mmCIF file of C-alpha atoms and ligand atoms in Angstrom:
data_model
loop_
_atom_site.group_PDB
_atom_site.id
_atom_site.type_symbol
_atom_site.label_atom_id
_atom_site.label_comp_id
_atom_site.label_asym_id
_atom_site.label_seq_id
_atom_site.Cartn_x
_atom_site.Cartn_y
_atom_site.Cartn_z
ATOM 1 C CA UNK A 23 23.925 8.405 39.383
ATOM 2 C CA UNK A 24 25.744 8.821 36.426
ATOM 3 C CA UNK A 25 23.631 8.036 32.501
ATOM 4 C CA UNK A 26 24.361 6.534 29.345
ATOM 5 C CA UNK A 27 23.648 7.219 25.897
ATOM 6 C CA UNK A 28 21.910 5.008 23.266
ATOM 7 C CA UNK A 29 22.717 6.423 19.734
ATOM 8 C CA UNK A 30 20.158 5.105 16.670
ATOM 9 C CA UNK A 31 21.766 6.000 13.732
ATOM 10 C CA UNK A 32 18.809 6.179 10.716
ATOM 11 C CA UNK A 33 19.757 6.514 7.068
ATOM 12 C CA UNK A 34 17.887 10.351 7.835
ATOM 13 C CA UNK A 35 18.176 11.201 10.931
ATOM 14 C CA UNK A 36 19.913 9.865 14.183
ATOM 15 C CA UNK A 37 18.213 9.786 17.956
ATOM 16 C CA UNK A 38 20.318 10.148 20.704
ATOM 17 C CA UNK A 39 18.742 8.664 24.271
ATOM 18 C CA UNK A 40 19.886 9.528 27.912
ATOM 19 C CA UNK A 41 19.322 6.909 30.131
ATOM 20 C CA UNK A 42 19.419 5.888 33.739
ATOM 21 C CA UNK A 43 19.235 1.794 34.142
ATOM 22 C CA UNK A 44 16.353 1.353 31.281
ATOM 23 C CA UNK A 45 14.468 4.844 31.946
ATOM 24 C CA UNK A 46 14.594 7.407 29.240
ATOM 25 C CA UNK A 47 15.390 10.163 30.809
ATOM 26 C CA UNK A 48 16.458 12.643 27.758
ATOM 27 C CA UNK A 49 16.003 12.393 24.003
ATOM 28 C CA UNK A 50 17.234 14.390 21.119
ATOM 29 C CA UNK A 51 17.233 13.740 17.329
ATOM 30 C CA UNK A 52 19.267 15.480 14.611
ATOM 31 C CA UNK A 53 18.431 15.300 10.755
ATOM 32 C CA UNK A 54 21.127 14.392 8.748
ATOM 33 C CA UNK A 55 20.631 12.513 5.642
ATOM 34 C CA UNK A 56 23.816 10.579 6.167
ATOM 35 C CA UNK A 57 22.726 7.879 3.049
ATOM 36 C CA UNK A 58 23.367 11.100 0.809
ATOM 37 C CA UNK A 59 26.478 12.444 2.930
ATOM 38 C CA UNK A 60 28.304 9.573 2.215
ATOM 39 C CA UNK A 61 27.025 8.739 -1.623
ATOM 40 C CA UNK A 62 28.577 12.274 -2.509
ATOM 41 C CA UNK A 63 32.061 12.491 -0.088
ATOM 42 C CA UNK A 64 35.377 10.790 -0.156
ATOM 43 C CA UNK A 65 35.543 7.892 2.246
ATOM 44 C CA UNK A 66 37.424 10.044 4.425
ATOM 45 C CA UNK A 67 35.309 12.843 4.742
ATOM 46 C CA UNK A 68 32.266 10.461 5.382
ATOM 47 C CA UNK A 69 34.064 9.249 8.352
ATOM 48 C CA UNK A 70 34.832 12.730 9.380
ATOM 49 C CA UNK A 71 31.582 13.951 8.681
ATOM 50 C CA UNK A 72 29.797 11.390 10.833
ATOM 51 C CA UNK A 73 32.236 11.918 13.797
ATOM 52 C CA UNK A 74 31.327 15.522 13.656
ATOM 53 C CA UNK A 75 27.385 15.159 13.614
ATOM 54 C CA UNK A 76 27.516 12.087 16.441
ATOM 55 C CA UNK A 77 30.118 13.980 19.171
ATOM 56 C CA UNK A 78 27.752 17.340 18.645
ATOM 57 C CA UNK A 79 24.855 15.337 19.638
ATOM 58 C CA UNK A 80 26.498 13.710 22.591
ATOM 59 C CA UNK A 81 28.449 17.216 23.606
ATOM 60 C CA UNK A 82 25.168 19.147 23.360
ATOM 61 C CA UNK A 83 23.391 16.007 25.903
ATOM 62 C CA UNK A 84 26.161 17.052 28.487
ATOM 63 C CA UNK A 85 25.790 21.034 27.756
ATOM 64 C CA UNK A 86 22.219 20.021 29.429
ATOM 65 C CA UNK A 87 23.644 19.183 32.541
ATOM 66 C CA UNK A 88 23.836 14.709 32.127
ATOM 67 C CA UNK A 89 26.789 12.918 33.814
ATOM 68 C CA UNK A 90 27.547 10.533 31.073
ATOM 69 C CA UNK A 91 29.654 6.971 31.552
ATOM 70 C CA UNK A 92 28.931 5.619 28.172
ATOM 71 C CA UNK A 93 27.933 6.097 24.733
ATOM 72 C CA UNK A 94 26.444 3.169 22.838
ATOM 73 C CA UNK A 95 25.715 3.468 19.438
ATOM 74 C CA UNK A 96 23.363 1.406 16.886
ATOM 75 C CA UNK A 97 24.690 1.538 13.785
ATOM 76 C CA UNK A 98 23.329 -0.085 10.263
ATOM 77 C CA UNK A 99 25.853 -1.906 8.845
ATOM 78 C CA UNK A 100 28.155 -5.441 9.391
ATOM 79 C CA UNK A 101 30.452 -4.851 12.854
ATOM 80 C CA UNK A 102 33.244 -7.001 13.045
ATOM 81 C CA UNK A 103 32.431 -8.959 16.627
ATOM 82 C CA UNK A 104 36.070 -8.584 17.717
ATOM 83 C CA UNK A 105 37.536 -5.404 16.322
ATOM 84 C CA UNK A 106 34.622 -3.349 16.723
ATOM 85 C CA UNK A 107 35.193 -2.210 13.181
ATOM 86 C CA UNK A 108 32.344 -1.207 10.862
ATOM 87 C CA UNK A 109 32.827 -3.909 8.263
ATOM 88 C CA UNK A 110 30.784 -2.745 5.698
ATOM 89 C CA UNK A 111 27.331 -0.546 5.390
ATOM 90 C CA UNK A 112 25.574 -0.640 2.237
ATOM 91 C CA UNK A 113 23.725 2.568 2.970
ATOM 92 C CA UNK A 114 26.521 3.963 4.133
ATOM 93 C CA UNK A 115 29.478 3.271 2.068
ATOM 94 C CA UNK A 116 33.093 5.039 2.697
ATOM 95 C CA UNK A 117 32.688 3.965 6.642
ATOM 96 C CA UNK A 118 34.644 0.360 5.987
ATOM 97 C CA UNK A 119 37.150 -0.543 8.159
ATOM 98 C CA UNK A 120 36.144 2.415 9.482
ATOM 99 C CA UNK A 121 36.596 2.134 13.672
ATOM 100 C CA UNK A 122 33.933 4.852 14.562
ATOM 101 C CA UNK A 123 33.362 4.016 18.727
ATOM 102 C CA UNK A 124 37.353 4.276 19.508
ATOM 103 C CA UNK A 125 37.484 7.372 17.377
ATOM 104 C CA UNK A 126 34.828 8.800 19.227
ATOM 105 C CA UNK A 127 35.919 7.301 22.321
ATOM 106 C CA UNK A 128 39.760 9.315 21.831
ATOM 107 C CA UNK A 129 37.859 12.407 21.136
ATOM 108 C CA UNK A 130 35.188 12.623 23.968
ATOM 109 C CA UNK A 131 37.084 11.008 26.664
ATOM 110 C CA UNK A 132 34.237 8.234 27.019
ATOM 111 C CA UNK A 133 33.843 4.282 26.647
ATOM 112 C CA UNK A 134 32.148 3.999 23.617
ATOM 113 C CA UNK A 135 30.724 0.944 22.181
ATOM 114 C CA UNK A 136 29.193 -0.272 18.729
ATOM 115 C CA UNK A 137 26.665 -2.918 17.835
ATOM 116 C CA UNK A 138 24.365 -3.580 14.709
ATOM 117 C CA UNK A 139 21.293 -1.473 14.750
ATOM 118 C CA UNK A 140 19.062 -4.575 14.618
ATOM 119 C CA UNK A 141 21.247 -6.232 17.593
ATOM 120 C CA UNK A 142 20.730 -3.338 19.558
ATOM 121 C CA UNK A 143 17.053 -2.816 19.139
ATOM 122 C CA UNK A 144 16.586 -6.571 19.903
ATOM 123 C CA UNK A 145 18.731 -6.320 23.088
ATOM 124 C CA UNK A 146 16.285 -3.550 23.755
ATOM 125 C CA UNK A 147 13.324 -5.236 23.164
ATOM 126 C CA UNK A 148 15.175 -8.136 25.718
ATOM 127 C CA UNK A 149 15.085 -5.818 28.767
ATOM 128 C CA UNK A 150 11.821 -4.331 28.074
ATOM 129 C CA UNK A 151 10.469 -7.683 28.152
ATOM 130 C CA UNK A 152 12.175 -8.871 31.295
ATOM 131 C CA UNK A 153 15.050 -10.795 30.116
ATOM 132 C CA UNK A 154 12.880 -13.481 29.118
ATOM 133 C CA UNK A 155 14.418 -17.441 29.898
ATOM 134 C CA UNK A 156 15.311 -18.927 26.442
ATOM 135 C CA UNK A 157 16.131 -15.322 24.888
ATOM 136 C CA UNK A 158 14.683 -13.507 22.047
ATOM 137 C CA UNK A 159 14.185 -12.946 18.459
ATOM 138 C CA UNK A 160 13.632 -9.587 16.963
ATOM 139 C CA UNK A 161 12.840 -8.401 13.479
ATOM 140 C CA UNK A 162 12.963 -5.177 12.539
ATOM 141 C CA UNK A 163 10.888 -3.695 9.622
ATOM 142 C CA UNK A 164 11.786 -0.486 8.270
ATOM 143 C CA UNK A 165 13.451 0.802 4.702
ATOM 144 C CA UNK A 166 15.196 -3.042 5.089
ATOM 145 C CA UNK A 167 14.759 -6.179 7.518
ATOM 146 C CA UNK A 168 16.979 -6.579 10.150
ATOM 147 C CA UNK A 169 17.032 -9.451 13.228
ATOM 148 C CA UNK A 170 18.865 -10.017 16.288
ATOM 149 C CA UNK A 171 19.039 -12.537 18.318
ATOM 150 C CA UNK A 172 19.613 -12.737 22.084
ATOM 151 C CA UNK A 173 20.880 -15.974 23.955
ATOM 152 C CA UNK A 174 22.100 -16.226 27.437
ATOM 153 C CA UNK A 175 21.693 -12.563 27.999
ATOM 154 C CA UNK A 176 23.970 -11.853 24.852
ATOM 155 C CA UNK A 177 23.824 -10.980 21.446
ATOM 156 C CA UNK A 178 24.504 -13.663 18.683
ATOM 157 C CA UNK A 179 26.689 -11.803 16.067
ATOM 158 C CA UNK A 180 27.955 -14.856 14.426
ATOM 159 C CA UNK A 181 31.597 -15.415 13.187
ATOM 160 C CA UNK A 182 31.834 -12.481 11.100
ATOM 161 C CA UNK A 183 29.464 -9.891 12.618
ATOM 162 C CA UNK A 184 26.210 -11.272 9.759
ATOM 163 C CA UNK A 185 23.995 -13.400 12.231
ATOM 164 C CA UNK A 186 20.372 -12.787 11.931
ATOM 165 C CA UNK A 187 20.408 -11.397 8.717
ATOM 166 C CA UNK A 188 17.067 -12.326 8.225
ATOM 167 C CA UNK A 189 16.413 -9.813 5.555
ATOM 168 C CA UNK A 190 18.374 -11.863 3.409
ATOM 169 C CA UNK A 191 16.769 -15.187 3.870
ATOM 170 C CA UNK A 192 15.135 -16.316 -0.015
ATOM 171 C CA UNK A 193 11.747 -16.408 0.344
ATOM 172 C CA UNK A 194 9.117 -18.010 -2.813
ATOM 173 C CA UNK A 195 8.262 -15.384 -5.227
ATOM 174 C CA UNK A 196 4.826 -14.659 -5.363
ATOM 175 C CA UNK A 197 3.161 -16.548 -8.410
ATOM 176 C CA UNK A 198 2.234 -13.557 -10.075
ATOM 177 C CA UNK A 199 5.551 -12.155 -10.592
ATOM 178 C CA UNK A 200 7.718 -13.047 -13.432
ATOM 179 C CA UNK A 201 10.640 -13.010 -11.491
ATOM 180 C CA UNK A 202 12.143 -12.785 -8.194
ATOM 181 C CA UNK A 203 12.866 -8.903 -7.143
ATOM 182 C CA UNK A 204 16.682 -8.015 -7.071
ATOM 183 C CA UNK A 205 17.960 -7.938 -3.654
ATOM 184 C CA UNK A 206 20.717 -4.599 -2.934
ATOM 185 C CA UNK A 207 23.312 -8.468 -1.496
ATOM 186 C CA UNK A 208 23.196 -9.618 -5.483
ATOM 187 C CA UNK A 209 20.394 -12.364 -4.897
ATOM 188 C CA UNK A 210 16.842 -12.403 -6.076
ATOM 189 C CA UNK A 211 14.276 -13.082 -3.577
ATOM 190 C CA UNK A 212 15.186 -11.527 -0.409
ATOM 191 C CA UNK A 213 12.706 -11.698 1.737
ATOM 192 C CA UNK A 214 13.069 -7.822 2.515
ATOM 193 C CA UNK A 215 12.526 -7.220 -1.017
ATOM 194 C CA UNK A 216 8.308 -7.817 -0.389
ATOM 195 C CA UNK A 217 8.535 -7.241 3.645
ATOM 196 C CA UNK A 218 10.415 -3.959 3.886
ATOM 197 C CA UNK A 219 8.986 -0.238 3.383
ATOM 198 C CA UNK A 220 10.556 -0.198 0.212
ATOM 199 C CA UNK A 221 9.470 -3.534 -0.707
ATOM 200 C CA UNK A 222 5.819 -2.607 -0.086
ATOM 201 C CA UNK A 223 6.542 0.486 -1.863
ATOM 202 C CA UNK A 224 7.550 -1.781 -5.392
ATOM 203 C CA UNK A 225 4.460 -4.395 -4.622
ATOM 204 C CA UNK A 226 1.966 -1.357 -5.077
ATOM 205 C CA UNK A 227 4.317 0.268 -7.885
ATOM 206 C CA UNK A 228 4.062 -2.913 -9.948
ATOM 207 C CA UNK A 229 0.711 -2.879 -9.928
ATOM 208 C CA UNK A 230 -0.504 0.933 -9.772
ATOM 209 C CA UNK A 231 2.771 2.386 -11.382
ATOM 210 C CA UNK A 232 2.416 4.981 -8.170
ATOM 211 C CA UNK A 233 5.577 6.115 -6.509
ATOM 212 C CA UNK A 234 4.047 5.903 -2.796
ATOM 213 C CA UNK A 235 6.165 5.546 0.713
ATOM 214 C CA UNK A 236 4.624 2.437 2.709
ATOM 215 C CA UNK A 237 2.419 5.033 5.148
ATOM 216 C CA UNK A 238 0.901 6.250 2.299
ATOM 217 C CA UNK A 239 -0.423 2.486 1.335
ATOM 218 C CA UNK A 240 -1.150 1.744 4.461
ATOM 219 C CA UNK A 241 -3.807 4.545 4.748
ATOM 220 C CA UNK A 242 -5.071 3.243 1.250
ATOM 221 C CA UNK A 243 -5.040 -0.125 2.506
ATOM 222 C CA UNK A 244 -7.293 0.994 5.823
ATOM 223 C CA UNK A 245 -9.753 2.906 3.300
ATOM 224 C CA UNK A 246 -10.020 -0.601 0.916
ATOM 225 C CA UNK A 247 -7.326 0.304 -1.969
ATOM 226 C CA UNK A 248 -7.120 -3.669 -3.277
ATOM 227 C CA UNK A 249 -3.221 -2.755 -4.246
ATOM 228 C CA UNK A 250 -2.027 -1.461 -1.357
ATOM 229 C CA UNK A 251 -3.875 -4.024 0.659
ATOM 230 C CA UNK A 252 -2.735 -7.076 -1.616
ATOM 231 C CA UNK A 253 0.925 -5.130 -0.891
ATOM 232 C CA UNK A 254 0.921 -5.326 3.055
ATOM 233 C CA UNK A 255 -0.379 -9.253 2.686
ATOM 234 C CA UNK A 256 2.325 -10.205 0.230
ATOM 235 C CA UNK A 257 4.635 -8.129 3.096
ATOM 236 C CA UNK A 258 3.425 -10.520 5.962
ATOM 237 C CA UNK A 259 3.428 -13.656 4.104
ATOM 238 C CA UNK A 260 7.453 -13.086 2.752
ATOM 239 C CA UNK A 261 8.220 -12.052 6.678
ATOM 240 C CA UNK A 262 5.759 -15.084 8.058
ATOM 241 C CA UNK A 263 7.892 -17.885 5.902
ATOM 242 C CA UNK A 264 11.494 -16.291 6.852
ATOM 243 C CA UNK A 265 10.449 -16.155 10.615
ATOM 244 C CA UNK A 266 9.044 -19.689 10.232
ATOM 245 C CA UNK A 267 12.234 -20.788 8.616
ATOM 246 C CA UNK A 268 14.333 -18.965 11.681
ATOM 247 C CA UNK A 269 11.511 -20.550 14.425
ATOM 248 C CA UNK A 270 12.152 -24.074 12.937
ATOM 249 C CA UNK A 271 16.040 -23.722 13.404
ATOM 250 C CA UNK A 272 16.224 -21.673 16.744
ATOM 251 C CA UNK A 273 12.941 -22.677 18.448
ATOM 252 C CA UNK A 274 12.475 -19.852 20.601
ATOM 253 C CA UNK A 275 9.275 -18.983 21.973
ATOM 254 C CA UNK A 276 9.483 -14.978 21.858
ATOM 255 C CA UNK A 277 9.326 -13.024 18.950
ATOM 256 C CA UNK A 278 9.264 -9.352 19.001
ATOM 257 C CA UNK A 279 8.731 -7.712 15.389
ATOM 258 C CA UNK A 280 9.462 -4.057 15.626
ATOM 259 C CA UNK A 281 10.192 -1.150 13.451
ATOM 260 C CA UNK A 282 8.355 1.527 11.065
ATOM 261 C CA UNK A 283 6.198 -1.289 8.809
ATOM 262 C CA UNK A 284 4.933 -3.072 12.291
ATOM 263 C CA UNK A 285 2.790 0.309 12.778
ATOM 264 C CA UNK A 286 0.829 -1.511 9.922
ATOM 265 C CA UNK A 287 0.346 -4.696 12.189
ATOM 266 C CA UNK A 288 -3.191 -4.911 11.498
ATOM 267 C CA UNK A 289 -3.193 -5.167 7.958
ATOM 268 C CA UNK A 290 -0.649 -8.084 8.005
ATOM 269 C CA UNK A 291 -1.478 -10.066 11.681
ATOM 270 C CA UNK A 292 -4.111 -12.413 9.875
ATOM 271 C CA UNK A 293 -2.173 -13.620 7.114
ATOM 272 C CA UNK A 294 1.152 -13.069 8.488
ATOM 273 C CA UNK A 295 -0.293 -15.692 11.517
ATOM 274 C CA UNK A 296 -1.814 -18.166 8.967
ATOM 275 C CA UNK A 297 1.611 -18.309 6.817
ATOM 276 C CA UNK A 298 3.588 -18.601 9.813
ATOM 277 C CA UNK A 299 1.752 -21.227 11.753
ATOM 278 C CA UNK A 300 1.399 -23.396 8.289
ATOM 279 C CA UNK A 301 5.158 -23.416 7.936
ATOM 280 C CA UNK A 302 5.829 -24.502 11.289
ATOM 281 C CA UNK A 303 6.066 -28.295 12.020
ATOM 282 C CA UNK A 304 3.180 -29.303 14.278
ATOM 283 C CA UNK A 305 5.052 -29.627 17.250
ATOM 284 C CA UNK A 306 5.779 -25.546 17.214
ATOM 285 C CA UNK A 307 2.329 -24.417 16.396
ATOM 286 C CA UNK A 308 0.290 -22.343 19.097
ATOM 287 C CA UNK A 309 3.632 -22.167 21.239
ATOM 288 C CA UNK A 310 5.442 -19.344 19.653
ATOM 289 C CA UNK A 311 4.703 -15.833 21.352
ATOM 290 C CA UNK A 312 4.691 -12.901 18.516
ATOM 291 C CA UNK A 313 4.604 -9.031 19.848
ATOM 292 C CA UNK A 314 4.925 -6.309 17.842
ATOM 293 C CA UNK A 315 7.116 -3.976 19.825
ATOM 294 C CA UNK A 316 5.563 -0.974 21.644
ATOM 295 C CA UNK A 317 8.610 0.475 22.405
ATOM 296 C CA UNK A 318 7.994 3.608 19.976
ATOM 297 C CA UNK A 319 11.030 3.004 18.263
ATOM 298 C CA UNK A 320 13.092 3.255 21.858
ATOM 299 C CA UNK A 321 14.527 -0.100 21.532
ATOM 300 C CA UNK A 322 17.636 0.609 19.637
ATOM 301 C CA UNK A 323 18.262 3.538 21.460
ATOM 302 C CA UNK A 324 17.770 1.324 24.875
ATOM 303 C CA UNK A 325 19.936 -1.451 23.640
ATOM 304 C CA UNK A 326 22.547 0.471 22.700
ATOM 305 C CA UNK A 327 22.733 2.038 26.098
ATOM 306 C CA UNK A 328 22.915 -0.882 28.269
ATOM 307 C CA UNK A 329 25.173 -2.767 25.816
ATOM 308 C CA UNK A 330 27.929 0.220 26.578
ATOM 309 C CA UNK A 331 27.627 -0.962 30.152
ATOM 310 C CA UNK A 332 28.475 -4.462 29.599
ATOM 311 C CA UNK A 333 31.664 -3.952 28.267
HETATM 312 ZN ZN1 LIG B 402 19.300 -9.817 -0.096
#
């Protein structure tokens, strides 16, 4: 029987996942610090350059013996839900209008799709939990926020390819900042701006002046650091009141929340629960099902996989 492959492409590295149906069969992951790459090159030679780095990691899968039918890739940026087109990716700029799966597609000799990372890691997260009736809601927490959504066994990409952006959704400053944090879109407030890795990295720098990555606090935070603990509860209460916001429009029942930050699930589960159930109207509370994904990661990778089969 013949495999796919679900790409993940990370601002520093990108995993590459063989797969038969929903088993991992294969993995490999090559460091490339594509955020750089493409800050320093011509648009051009961005596009070329991650062309070059994704078909070696695909060739090198078949050079180990896999049949492949597809190639789906994850990719972080706006997709344009008809062309296929990377619309924009602010980590990744010089890739606009850029269409990276039938480029790769004329060069390998393979259907290859593309989907937003988020979309594909909640499509993931879909399967692994059974293809739940009523669909899905995923948030991923990692250097930003992403969310997908899943309805009728499909992804929800919205008019122009920015569904879900959950990230984005204005959440109330905490009271003891003087302002609202600057969001990379132009607003102030984002709610990734306190929930993200890097957010919880600028809630502990504000108050410690320490440069630390959000592992780093959350080890403080498990040994009683009051900074880096007050960091990761300021993280779950900005996620809690987006989520709530996104419950109260959508209400669906499963909620996945994935990513690097949800490793940290302990430190945030009690106040991320009392925020979120508070926000709800009464009718939602105790009815909404919240797992933190224990898909290692494997989601996006999975997602991206069975969405090249779909097509
Ligand atoms: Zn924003």
């Amino acid at each position: 029987m013949a495999s796919t492959i679900g790409i993940d492409v990370g601002g520093t590295n990108i995993r590459f996942g063989v797969f038969k149906e929903a088993q991992l069969m294969d993995e490999i992951r090559l460091e490339a610090n594509l955020c750089k790459l493409c800050a320093n090159l011509l648009p051009e030679h961005s596009s070329f350059e991650i062309m070059r780095i994704l078909s070696s990691g695909i060739i090198s899968l078949i050079e180990k013996g896999h049949t492949i039918q597809s190639v789906g890739i994850g990719f972080p940026g706006f997709i344009d839900p008809d062309s296929k087109k990377i619309i924009a990716s602010p980590n990744l700029p010089g890739l606009s209008y850029f269409n990276l799966a039938a480029e790769l597609s004329r060069i390998l000799g393979l259907p290859v799709t593309l989907e937003n990372d988020a979309n594909a890691a909640a499509y993931g997260e879909f399967i692994l939990a059974g293809k739940p009736h009523g669909g899905l809601i995923y948030a991923g927490l990692g250097t930003g926020v992403g969310g997908g959504l899943v309805l009728n066994d499909k992804i929800f990409t919205g008019q122009h390819g920015c569904a879900m952006e959950i990230g984005h959704i204005i959440v109330e400053r905490p009271a003891t900042e003087a302002s609202a944090r600057q969001c990379g879109c132009g607003n102030k407030g984002c709610m990734e701006q306190y929930a993200s890795a890097s957010g919880i990295a600028i809630s502990y720098f504000n108050k410690t002046q320490q440069n630390l990555t959000a592992a780093q606090i959350a080890k403080l935070a498990g040994e009683g650091d009051k900074y880096a603990i007050a960091a990761y509860l300021l993280s779950a209460s900005a996620l809690a009141q987006a989520l709530a916001s996104i419950t109260k429009v959508l209400d669906i029942k499963n909620l996945v929340i994935g990513g690097g930050v949800s490793g940290a699930w302990p430190l945030m589960k009690l106040a991320f629960m009392q925020r979120f159930e508070a926000d709800l109207i009464p009718v939602l509370r105790s009815t909404i099902q919240i797992k933190v994904s224990n898909a290692n990661d494997k989601a996006g990778m999975l997602g991206a996989a069975i969405l090249s089969t779909a097509e």
